[in-house]
PDB file of C-alpha atoms in Angstrom:
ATOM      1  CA  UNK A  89     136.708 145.135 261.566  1.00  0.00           C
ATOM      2  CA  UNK A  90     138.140 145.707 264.985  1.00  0.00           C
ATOM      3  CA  UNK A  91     134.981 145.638 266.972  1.00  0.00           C
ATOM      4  CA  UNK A  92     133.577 142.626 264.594  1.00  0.00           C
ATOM      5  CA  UNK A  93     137.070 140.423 265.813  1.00  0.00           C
ATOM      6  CA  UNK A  94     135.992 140.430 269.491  1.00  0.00           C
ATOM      7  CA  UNK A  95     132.327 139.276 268.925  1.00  0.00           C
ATOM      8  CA  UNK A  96     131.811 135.645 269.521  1.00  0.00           C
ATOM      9  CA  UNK A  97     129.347 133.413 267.205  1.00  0.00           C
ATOM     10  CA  UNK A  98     126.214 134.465 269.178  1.00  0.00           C
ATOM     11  CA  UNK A  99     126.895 137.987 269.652  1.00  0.00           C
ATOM     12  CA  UNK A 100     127.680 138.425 266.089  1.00  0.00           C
ATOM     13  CA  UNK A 101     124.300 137.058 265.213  1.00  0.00           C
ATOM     14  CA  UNK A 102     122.762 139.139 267.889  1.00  0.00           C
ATOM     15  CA  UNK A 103     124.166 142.132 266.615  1.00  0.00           C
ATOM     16  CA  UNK A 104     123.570 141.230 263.015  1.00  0.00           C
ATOM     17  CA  UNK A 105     119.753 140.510 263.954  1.00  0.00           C
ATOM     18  CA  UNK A 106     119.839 144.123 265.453  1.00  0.00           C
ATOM     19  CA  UNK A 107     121.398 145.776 262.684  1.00  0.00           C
ATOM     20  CA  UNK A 108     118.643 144.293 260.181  1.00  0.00           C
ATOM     21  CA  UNK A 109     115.919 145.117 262.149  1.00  0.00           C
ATOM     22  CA  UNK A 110     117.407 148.728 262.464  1.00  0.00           C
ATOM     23  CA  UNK A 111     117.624 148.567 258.448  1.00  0.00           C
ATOM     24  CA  UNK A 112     114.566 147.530 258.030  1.00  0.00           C
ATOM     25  CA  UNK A 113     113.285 150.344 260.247  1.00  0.00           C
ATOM     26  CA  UNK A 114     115.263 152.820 257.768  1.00  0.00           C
ATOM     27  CA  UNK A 115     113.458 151.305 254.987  1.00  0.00           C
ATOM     28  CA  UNK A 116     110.055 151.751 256.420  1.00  0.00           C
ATOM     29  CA  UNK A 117     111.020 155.226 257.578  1.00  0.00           C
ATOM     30  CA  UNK A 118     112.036 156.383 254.279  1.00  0.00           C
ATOM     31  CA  UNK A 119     108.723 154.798 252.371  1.00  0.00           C
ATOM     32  CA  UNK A 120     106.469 156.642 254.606  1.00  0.00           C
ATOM     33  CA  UNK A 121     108.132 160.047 254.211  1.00  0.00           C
ATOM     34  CA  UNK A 122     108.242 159.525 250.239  1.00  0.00           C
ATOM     35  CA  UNK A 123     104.665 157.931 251.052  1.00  0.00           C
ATOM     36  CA  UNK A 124     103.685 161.655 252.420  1.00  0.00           C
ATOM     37  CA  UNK A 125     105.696 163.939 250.801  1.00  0.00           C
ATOM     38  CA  UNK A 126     103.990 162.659 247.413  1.00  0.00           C
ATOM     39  CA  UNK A 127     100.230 163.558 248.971  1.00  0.00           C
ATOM     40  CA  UNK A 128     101.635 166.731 251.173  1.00  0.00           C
ATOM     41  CA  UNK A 129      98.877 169.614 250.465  1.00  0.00           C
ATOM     42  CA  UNK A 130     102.129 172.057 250.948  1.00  0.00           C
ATOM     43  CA  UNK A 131     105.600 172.928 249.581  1.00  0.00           C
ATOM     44  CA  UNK A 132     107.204 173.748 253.053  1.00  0.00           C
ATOM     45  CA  UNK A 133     105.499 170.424 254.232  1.00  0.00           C
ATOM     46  CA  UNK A 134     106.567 168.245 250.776  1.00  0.00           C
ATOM     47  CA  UNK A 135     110.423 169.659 251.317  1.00  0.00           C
ATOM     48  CA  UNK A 136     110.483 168.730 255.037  1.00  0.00           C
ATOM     49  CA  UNK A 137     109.160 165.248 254.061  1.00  0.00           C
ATOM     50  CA  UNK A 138     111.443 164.900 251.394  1.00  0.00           C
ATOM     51  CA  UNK A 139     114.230 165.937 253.366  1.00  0.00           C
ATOM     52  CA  UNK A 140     113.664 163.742 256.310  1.00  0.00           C
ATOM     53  CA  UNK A 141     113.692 160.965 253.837  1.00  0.00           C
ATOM     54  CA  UNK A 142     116.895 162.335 252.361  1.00  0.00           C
ATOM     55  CA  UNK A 143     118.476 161.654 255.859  1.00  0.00           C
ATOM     56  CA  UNK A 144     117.053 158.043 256.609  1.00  0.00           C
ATOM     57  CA  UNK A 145     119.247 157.168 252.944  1.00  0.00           C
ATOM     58  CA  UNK A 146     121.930 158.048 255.031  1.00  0.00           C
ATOM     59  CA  UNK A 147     121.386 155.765 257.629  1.00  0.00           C
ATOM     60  CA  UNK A 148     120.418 153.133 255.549  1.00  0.00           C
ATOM     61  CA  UNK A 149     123.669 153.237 254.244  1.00  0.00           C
ATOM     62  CA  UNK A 150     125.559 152.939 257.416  1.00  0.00           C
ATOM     63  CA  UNK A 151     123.361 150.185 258.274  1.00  0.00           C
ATOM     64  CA  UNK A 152     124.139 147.817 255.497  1.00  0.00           C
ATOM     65  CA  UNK A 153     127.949 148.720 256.207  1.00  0.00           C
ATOM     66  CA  UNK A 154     127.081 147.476 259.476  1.00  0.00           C
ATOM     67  CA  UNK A 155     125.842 144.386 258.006  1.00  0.00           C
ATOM     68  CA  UNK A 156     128.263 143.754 255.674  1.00  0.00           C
ATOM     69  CA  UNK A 157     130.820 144.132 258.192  1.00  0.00           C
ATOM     70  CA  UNK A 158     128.731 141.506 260.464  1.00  0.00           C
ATOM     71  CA  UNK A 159     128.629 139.419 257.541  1.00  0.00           C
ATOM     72  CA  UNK A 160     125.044 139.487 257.017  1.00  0.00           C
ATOM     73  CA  UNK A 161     122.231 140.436 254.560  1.00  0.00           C
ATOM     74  CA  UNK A 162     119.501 142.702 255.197  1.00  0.00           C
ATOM     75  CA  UNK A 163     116.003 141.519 255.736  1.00  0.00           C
ATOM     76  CA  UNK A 164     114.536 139.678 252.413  1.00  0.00           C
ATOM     77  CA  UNK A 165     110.871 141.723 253.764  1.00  0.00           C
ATOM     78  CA  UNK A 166     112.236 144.376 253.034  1.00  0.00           C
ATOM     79  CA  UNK A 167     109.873 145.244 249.644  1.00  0.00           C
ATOM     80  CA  UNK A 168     106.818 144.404 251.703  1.00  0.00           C
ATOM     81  CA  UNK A 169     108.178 146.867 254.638  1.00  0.00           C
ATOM     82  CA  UNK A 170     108.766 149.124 251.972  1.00  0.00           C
ATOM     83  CA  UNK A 171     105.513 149.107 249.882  1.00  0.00           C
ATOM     84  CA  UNK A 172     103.576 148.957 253.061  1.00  0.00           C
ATOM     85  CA  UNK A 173     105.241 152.001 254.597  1.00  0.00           C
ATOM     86  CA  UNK A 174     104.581 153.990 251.286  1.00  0.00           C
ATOM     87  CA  UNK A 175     100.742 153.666 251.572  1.00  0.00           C
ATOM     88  CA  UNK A 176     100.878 154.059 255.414  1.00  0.00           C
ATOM     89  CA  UNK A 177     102.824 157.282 254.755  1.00  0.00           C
ATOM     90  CA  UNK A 178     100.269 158.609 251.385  1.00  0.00           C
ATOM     91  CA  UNK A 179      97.476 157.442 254.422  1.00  0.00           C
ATOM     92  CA  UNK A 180      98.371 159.805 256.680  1.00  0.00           C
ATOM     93  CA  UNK A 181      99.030 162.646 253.688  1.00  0.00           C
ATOM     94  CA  UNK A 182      95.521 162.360 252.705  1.00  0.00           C
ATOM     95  CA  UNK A 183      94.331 163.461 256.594  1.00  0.00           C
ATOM     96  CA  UNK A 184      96.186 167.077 255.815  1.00  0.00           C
ATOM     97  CA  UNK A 185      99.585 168.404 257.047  1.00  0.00           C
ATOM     98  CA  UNK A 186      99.289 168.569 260.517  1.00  0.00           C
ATOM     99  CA  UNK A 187      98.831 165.565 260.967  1.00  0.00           C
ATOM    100  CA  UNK A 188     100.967 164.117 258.204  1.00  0.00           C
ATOM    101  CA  UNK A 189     103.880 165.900 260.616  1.00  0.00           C
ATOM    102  CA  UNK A 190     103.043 164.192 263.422  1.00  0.00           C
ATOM    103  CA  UNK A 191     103.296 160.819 262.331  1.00  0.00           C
ATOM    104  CA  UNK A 192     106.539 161.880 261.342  1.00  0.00           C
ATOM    105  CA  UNK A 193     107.001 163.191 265.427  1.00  0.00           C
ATOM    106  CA  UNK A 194     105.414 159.731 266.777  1.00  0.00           C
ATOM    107  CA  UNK A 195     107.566 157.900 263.958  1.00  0.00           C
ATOM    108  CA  UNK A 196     110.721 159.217 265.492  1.00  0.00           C
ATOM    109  CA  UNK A 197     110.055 159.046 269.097  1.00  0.00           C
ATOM    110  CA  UNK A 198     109.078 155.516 268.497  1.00  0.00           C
ATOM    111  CA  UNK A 199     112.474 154.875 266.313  1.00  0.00           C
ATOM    112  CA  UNK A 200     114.066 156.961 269.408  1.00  0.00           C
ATOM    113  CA  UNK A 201     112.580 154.652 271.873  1.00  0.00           C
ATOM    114  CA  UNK A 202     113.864 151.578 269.619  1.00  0.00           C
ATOM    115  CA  UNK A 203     116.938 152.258 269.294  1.00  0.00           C
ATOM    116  CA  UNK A 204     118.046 153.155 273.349  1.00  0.00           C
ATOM    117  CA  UNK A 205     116.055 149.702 273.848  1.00  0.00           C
ATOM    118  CA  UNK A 206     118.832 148.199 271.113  1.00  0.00           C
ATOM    119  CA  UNK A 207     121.738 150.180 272.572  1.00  0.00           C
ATOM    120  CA  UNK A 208     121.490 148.368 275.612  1.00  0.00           C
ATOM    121  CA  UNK A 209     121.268 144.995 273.825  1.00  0.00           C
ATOM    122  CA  UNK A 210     124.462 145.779 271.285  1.00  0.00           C
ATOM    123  CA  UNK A 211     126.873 143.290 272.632  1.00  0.00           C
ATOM    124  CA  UNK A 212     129.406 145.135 274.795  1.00  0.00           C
ATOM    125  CA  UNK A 213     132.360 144.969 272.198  1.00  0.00           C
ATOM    126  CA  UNK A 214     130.360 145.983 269.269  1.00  0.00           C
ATOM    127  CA  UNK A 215     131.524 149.732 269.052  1.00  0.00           C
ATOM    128  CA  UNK A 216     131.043 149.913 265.365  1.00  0.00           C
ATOM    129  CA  UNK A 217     127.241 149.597 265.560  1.00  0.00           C
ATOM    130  CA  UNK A 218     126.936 151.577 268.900  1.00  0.00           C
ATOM    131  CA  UNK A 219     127.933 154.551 267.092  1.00  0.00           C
ATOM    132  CA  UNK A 220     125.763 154.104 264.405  1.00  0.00           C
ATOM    133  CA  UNK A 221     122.616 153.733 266.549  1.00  0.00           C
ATOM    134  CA  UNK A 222     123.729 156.985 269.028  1.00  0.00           C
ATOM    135  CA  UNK A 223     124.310 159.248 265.981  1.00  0.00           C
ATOM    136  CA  UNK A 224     120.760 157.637 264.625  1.00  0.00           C
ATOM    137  CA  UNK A 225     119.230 158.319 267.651  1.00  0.00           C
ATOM    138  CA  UNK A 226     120.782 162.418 267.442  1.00  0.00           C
ATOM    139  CA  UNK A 227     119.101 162.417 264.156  1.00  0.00           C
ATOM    140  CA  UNK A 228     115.518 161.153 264.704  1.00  0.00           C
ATOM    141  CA  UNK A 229     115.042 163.391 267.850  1.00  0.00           C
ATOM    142  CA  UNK A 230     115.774 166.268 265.479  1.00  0.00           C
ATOM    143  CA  UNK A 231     113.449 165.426 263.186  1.00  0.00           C
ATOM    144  CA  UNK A 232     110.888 164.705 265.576  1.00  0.00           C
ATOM    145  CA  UNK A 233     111.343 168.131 266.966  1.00  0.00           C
ATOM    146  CA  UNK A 234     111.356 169.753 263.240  1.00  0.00           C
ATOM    147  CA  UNK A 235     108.215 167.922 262.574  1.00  0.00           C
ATOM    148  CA  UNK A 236     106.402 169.598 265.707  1.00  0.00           C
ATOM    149  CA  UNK A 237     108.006 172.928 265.244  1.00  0.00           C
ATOM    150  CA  UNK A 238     106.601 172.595 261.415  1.00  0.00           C
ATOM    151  CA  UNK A 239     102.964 172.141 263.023  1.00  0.00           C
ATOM    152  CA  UNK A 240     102.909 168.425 263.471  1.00  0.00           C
ATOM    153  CA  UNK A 241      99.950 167.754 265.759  1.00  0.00           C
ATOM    154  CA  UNK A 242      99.758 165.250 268.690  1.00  0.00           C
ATOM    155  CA  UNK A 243      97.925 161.738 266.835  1.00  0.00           C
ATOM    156  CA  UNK A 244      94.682 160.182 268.619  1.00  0.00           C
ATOM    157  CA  UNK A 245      95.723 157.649 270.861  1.00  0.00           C
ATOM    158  CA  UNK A 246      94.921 154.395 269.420  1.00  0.00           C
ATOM    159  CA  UNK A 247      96.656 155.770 266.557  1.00  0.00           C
ATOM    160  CA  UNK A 248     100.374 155.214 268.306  1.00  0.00           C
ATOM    161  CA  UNK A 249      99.263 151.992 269.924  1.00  0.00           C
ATOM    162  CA  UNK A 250      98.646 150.927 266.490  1.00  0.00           C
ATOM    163  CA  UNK A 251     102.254 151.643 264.775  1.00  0.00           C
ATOM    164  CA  UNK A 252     104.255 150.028 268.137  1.00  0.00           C
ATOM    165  CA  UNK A 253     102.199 147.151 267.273  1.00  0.00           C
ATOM    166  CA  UNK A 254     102.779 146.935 263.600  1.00  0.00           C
ATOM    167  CA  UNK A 255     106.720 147.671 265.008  1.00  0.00           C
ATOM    168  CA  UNK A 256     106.771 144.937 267.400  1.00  0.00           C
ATOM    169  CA  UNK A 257     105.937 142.946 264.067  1.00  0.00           C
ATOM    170  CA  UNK A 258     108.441 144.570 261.928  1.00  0.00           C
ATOM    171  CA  UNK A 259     111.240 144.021 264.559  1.00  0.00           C
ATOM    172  CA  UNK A 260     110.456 140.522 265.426  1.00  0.00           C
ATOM    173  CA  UNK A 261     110.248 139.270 261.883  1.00  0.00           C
ATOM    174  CA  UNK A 262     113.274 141.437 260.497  1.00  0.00           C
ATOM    175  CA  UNK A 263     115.554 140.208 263.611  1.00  0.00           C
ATOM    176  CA  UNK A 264     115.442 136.306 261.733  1.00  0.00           C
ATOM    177  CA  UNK A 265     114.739 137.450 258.290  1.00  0.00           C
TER     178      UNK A 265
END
């Protein structure tokens, strides 16, 4: 409530847009782990998956405090994020383990990447969502690095081009809606 009080109009909306954008991300995340762990050819690789997704609930749920604090809603494309996640993430499943785990490396250095880029446009007072990114950002380096010390293999390169620009989609639509 504190930080939210010295946010004008347009910061409040900037950091709202931010927040849902970051929820949305949270959303996809945790579809394409559940998306995975249901096709993962392994028990140690299912469990990772399943834990990883596990994790993202958590920051889901600090996200809509966020935007309940910011007095605003969370995207309304969220169920297409969601479902389209969830066959992105069985996708990947279906070319093995390896590689299942690195998507789940790429994911997070991409959501790692997203988030400094949204640190730096938090409005300055907004210490309430700042701490929720940097302790998001702790967490998704982790499980990037569990994902490649589990075997996760580097993708082929259009293969990352391809999810920044399905991101750069995500973000720009779940900023307004």
């Amino acid at each position: 409530q504190l930080a939210q009080a010295m946010l004008d109009e347009p910061e409040r909306r900037n950091a709202a847009g931010l927040m849902r954008v970051n929820h949305s991300g949270e959303v996809c995340a945790q579809a394409l782990y559940l998306g995975q762990a249901a096709l993962a050819r392994n028990a140690q690789t299912r469990a990772h998956l399943l834990h990883a997704a596990d994790e993202e609930t958590d920051h889901l749920a600090w996200c809509e405090t966020r935007l309940r604090a910011l007095h605003a809603r969370p995207s309304v494309l969220n169920p297409f994020w969601y479902a389209g996640s969830y066959v992105l993430g069985a996708c990947a499943a279906l070319a093995g383990d390896a590689v299942s785990l690195g998507f789940v490396s790429e994911t997070e250095r991409q959501v790692e990447a997203h988030l400094a880029e949204h640190l730096q446009r938090l409005p300055g007072g907004d210490d309430a969502s700042r701490a929720v990114l940097q302790q998001m950002q702790l967490d998704e380096a982790r499980h990037g690095a569990e994902a490649r010390a589990a075997g996760g293999r580097e993708l082929p390169w259009p293969v990352p081009r391809l999810m920044r620009g399905a991101a750069a989609v995500m973000k720009a639509l779940a900023y307004r809606f």
